[in-house]
mmCIF file of C-alpha atoms in Angstrom:
data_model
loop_
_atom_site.group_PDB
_atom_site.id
_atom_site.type_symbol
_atom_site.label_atom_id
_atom_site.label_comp_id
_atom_site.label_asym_id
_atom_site.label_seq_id
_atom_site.Cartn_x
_atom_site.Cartn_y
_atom_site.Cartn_z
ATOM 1 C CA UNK T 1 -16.540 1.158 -3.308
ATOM 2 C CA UNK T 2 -12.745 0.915 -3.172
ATOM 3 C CA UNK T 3 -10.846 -1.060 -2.846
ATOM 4 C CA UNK T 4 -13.540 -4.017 -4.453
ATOM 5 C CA UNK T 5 -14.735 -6.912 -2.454
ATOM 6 C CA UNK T 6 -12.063 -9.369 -2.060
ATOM 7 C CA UNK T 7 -9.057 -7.095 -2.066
ATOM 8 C CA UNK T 8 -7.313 -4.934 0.433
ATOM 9 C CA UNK T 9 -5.176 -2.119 0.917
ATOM 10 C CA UNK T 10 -1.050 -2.671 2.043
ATOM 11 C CA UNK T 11 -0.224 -0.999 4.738
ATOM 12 C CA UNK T 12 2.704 -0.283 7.510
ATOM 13 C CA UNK T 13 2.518 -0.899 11.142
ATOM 14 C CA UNK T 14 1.744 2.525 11.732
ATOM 15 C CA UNK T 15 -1.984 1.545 11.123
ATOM 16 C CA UNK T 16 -4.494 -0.944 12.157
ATOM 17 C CA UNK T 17 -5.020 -4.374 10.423
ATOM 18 C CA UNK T 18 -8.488 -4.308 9.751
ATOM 19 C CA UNK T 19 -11.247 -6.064 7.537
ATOM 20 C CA UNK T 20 -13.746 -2.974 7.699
ATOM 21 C CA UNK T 21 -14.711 -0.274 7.516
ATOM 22 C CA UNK T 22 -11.498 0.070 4.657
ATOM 23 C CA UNK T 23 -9.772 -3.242 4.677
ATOM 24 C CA UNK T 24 -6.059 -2.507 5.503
ATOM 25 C CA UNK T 25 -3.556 -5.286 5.882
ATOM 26 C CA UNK T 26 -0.545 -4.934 7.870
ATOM 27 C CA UNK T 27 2.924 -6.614 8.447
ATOM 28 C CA UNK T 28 3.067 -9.101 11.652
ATOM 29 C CA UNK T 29 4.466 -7.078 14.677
ATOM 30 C CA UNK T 30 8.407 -7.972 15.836
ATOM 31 C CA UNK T 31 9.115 -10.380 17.034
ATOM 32 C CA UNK T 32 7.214 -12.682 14.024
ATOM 33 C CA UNK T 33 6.489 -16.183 14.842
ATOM 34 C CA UNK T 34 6.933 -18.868 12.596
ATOM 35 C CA UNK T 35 7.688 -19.236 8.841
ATOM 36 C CA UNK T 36 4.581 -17.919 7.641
ATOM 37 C CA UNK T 37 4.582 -15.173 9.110
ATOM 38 C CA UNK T 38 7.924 -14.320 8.121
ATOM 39 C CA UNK T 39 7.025 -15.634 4.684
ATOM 40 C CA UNK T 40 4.008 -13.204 4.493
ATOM 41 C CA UNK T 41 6.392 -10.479 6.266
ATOM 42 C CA UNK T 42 8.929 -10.331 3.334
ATOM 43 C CA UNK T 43 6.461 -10.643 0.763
ATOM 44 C CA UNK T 44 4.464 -7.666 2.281
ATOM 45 C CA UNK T 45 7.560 -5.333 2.727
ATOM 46 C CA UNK T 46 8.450 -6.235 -1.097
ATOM 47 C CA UNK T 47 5.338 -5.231 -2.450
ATOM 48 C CA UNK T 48 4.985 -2.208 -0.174
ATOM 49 C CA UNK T 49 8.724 -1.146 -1.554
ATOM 50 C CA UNK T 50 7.232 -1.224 -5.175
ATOM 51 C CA UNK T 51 4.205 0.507 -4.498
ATOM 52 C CA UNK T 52 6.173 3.083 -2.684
ATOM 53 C CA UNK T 53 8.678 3.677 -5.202
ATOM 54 C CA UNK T 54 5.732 4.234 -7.777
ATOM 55 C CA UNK T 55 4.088 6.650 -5.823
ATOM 56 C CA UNK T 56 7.407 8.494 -5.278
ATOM 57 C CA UNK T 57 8.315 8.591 -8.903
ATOM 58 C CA UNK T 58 4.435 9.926 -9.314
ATOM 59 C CA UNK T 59 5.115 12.633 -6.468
ATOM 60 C CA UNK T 60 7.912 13.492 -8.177
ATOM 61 C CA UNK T 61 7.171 13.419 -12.068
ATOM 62 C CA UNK T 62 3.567 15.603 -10.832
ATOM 63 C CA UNK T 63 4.937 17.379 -7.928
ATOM 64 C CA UNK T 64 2.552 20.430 -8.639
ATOM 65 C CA UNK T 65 -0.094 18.228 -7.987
ATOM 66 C CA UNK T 66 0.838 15.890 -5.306
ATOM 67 C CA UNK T 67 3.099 18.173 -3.033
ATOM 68 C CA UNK T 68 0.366 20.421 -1.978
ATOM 69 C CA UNK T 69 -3.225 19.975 -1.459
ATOM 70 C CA UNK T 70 -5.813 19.233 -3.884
ATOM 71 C CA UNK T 71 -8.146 22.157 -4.911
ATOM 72 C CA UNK T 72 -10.488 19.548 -6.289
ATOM 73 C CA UNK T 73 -13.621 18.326 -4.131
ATOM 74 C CA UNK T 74 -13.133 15.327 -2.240
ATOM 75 C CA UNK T 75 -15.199 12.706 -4.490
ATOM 76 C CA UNK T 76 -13.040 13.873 -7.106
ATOM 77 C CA UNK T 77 -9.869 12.765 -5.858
ATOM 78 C CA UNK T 78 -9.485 9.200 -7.191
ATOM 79 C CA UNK T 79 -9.808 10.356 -10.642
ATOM 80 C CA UNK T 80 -7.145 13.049 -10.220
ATOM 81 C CA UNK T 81 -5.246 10.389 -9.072
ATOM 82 C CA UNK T 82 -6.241 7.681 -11.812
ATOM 83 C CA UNK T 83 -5.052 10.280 -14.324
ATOM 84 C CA UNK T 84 -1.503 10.911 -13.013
ATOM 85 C CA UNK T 85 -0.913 6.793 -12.691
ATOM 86 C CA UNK T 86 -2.104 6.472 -16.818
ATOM 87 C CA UNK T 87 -0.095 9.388 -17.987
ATOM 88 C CA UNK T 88 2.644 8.230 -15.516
ATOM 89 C CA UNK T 89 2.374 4.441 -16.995
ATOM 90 C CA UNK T 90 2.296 6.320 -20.826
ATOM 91 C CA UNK T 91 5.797 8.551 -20.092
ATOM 92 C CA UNK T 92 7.422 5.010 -18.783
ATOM 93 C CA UNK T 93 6.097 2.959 -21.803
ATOM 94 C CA UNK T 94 8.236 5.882 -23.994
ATOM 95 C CA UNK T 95 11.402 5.567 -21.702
ATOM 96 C CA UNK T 96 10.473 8.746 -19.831
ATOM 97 C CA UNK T 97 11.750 7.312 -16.055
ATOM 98 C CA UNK T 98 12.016 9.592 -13.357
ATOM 99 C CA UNK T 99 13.796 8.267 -9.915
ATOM 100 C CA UNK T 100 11.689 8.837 -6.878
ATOM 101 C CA UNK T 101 12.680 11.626 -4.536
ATOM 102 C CA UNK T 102 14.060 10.421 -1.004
ATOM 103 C CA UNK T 103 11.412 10.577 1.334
ATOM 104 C CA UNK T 104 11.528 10.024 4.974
ATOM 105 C CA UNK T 105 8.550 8.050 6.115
ATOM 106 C CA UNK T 106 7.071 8.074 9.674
ATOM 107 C CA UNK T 107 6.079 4.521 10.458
ATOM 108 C CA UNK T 108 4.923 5.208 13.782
ATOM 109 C CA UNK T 109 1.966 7.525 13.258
ATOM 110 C CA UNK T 110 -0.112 7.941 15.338
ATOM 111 C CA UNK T 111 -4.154 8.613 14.964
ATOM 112 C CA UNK T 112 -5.461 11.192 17.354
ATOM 113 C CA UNK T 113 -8.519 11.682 15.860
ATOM 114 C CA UNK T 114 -11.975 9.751 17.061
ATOM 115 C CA UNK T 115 -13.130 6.810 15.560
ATOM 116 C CA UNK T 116 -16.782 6.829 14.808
ATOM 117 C CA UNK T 117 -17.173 3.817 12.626
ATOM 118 C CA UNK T 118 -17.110 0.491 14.141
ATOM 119 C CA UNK T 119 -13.980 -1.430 13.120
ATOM 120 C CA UNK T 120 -13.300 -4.711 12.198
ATOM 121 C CA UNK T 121 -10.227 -6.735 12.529
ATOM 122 C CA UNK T 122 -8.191 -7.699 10.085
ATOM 123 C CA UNK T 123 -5.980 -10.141 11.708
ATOM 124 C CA UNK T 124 -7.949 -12.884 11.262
ATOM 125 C CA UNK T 125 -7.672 -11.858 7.185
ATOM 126 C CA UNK T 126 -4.336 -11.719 7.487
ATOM 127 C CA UNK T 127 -3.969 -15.144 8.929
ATOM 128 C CA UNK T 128 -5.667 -16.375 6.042
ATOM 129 C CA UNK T 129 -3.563 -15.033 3.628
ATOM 130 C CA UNK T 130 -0.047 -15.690 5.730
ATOM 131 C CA UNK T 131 -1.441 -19.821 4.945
ATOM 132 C CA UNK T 132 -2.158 -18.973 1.564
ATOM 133 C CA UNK T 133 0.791 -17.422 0.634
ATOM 134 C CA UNK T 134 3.396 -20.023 2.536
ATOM 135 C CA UNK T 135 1.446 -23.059 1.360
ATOM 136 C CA UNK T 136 1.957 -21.653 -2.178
ATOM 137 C CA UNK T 137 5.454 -23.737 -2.801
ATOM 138 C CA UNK T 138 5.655 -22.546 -6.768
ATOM 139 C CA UNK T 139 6.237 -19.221 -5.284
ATOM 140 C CA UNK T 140 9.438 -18.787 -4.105
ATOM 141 C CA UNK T 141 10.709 -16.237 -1.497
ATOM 142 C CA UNK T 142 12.708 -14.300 -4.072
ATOM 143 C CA UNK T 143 9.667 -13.538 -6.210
ATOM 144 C CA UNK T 144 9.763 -10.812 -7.995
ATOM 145 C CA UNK T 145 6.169 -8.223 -7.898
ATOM 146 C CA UNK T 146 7.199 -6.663 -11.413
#
């Protein structure tokens, strides 16, 4: 079961916030109101960037693998993908650093397809964690996700 109980997946805006079926967390919608939410905002964004930027360097250090689709079955995906991140995480421990390609991203996708599992918000999750995160002064708004 991924991602484990307790933990969620960061998403854009281009996708629902939602607890199940596949917990996905996204960004407060413009205008954001109050601190928290701007709080949580920036903090989201940052950790999105990072993520991103791995996943680019990935797409980009494997590109025979990632740029077209996977001849593997389905169930076998995740450990396709397990075994780029450790041999990606091995060529950075020796200095081997590739910059990600530029990618343009569509934020604004759109899901045409039916939905035949029930869905669950996640806004309410989201809440949570916008309290959490501003009433968590040791942290400050620069942090840094490295």
């Amino acid at each position: 079961m991924y991602p484990p109980p307790g933990h969620f997946i960061l998403v854009d805006g281009g996708y629902p916030c939602l607890q199940h079926p596949l917990p996905l967390i996204t960004p407060y919608k413009r205008p954001v109101q109050g601190v928290g939410a701007q709080r949580f905002n920036l903090h989201h964004s940052r950790a999105r960037s990072i993520i991103e930027r791995a996943f680019g360097m990935m797409k980009t250090r494997f590109r025979s693998i990632f740029l077209k689709a996977l001849e593997v079955h389905h169930t076998f995906v995740p450990h396709v993908i397990t075994a780029c991140a450790i041999l990606h995480n091995i060529c950075l421990g020796v200095g081997d650093i590739m910059a990600p390609e530029d990618e343009h991203e569509e934020d604004d996708v759109e899901d045409e397809g039916e939905h035949v599992l029930e869905t669950v918000s996640g806004a309410p999750w989201r809440d949570q964690l916008s309290a959490e995160v501003s009433a968590l002064e040791e942290v400050p708004i620069d942090h840094d996700y490295w």
